[in-house]
Coordinates of C-alpha atoms in Angstrom, one line a residue:
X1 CA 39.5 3.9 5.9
X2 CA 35.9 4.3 7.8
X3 CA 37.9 7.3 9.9
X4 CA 38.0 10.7 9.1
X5 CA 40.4 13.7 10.1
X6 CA 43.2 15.7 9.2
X7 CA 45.8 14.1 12.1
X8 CA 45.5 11.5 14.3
X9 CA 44.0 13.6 17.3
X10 CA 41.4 14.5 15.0
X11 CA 40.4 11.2 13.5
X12 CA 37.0 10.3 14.2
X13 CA 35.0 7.1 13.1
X14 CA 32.7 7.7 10.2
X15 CA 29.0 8.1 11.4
X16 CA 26.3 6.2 10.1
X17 CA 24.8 7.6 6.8
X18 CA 28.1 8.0 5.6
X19 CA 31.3 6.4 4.5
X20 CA 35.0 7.6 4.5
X21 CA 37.7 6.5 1.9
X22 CA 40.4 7.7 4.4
X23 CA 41.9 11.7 4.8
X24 CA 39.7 14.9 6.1
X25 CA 36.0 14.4 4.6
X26 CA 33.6 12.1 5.0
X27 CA 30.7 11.9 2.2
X28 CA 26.9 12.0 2.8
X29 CA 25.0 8.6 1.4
X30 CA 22.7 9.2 -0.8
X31 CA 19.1 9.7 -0.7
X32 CA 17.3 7.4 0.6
X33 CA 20.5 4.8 1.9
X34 CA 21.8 4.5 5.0
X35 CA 25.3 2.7 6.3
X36 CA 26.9 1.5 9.6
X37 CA 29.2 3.9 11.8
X38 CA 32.5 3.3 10.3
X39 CA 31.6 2.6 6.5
X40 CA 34.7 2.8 4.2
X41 CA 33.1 2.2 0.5
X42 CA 30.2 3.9 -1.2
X43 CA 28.6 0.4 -1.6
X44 CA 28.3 0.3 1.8
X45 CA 25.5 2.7 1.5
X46 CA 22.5 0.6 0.9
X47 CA 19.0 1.3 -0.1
X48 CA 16.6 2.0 3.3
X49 CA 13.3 0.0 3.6
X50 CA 11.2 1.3 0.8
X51 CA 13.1 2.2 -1.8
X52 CA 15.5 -0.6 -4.1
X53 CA 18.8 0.1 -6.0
X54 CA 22.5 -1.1 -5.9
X55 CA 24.3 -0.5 -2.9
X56 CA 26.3 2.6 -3.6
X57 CA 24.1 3.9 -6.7
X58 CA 20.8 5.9 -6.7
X59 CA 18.1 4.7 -4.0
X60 CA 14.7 5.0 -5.9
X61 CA 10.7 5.2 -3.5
X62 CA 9.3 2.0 -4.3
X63 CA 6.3 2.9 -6.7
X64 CA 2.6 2.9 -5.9
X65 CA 1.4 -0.3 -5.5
X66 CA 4.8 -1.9 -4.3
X67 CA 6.6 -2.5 -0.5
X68 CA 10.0 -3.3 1.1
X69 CA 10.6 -4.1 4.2
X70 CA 14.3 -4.3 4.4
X71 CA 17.2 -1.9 3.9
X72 CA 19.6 -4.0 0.7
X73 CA 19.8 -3.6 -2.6
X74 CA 16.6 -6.5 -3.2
X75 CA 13.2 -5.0 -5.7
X76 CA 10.5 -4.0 -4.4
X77 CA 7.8 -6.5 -3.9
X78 CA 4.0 -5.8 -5.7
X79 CA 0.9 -5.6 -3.2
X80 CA -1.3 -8.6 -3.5
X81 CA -4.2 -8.8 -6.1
X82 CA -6.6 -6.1 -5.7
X83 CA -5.0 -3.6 -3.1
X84 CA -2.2 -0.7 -3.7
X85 CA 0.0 1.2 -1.8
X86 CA 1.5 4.2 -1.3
X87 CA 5.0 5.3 -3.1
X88 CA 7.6 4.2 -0.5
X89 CA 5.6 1.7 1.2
X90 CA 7.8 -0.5 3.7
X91 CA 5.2 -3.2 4.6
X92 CA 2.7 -5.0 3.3
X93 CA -0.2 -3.6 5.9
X94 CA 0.4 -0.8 3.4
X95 CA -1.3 -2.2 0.7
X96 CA -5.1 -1.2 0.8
X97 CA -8.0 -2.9 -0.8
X98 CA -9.2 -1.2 -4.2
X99 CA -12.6 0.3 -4.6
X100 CA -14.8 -3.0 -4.8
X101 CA -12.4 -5.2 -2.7
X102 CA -12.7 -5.4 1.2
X103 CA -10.0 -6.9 3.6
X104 CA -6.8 -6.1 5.8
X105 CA -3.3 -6.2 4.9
X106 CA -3.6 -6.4 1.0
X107 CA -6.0 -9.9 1.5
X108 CA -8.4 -8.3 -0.1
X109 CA -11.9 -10.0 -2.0
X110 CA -14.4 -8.8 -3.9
X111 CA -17.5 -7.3 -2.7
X112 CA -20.5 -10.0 -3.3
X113 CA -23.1 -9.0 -5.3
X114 CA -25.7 -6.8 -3.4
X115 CA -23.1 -5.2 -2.6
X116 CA -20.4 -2.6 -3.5
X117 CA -17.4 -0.2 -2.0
X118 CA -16.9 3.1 -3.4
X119 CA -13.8 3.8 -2.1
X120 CA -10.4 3.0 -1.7
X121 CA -9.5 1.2 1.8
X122 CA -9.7 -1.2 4.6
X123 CA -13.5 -0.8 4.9
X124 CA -16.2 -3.5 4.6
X125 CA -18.3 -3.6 1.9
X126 CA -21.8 -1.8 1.9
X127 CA -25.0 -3.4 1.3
X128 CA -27.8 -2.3 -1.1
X129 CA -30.8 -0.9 0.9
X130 CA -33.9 -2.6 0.7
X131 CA -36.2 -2.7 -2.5
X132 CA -32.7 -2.9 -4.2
X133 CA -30.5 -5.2 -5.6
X134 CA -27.5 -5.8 -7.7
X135 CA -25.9 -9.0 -9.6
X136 CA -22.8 -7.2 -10.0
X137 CA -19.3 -8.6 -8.4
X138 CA -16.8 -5.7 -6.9
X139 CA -19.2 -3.4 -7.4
X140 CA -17.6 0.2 -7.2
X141 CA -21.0 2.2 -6.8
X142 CA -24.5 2.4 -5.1
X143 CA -25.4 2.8 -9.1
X144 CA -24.8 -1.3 -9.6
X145 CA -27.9 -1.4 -6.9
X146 CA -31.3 -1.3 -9.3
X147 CA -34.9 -0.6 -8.1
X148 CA -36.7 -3.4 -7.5
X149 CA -40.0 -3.6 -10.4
X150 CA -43.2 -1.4 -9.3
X151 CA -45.0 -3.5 -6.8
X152 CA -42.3 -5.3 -4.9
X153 CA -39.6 -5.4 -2.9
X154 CA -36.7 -6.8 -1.3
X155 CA -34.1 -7.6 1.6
X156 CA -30.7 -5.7 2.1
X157 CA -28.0 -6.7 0.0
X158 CA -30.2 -8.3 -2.8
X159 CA -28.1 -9.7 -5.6
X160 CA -30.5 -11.0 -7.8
X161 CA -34.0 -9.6 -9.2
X162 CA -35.6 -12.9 -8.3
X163 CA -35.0 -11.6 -4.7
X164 CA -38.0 -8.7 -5.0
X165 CA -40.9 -10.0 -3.9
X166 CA -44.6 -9.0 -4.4
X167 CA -45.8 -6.7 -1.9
X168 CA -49.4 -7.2 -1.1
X169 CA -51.6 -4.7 -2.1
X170 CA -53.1 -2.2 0.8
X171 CA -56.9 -1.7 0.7
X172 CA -58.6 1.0 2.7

């Protein structure tokens, strides 16, 4: 077994990918697995990095929000708090921070208030513009960011109304 061929001059090792119960075929693991040159068993297919099963059985993408590093038959291990990944994912640098969060590598925190991230990603948060400001936490829209009342104003990334300020008034 792990050798395939119809005589001896013909027998070849089994390549990787693969295994061989003995005689003239070799069979194909399947999608997704991978095994050493020389594999004898179907169990000796085991799930690649990124996608979980038995050895030997069906290989399955690990799902959105979910990585694996290693090839084995282990589960697939969730993104931290606030970030996702892609189906398939095979490390955790995967994981990207949800609208609202900001961060690298899945260590992702909420935008502070005054400020907000529309989108999904590594990106920093952005700041309300002045004569703006917002009291919301992981704020997901320039929306959160209200007007400051007629008459005053404030700094960038306000988060509180008691940041607007009187402006003086202008006389000719």
């Amino acid at each position: 077994a792990g050798f395939f061929g119809n005589t001896p001059k013909y027998c070849r090792q089994c390549t990787s990918n693969s295994y061989c119960v003995g005689g003239g075929s070799r069979t194909q693991c399947q999608a997704g697995a991978s095994s050493q040159p020389g594999s004898s068993r179907q169990e000796d297919c085991v799930c690649n990095a990124g996608y979980t099963g038995s050895d030997g059985d069906a290989c399955f993408p690990c799902e959105s929000g979910k990585y694996k590093p290693a090839a084995g038959s282990e589960a697939c291990t969730a993104c931290p708090a606030n970030s996702n990944s892609p189906q398939g994912s095979i490390m955790v640098v995967s994981c990207i921070c949800d609208e609202g969060y900001s961060g690298m590598n899945g260590d992702c925190e909420a935008c502070e208030a005054g400020k907000y991230k529309i989108m999904e990603g590594n990106g920093d948060c952005e700041a309300c513009l002045p004569g703006k400001y917002s009291s919301s936490v992981a704020a997901t829209s320039s929306t959160t960011c209200v007007d400051c009342p007629e008459g005053s104003t404030s700094g960038v990334a306000s988060s509180a109304r008691t940041d607007c300020e009187c402006v003086p008034p202008k006389f000719g």
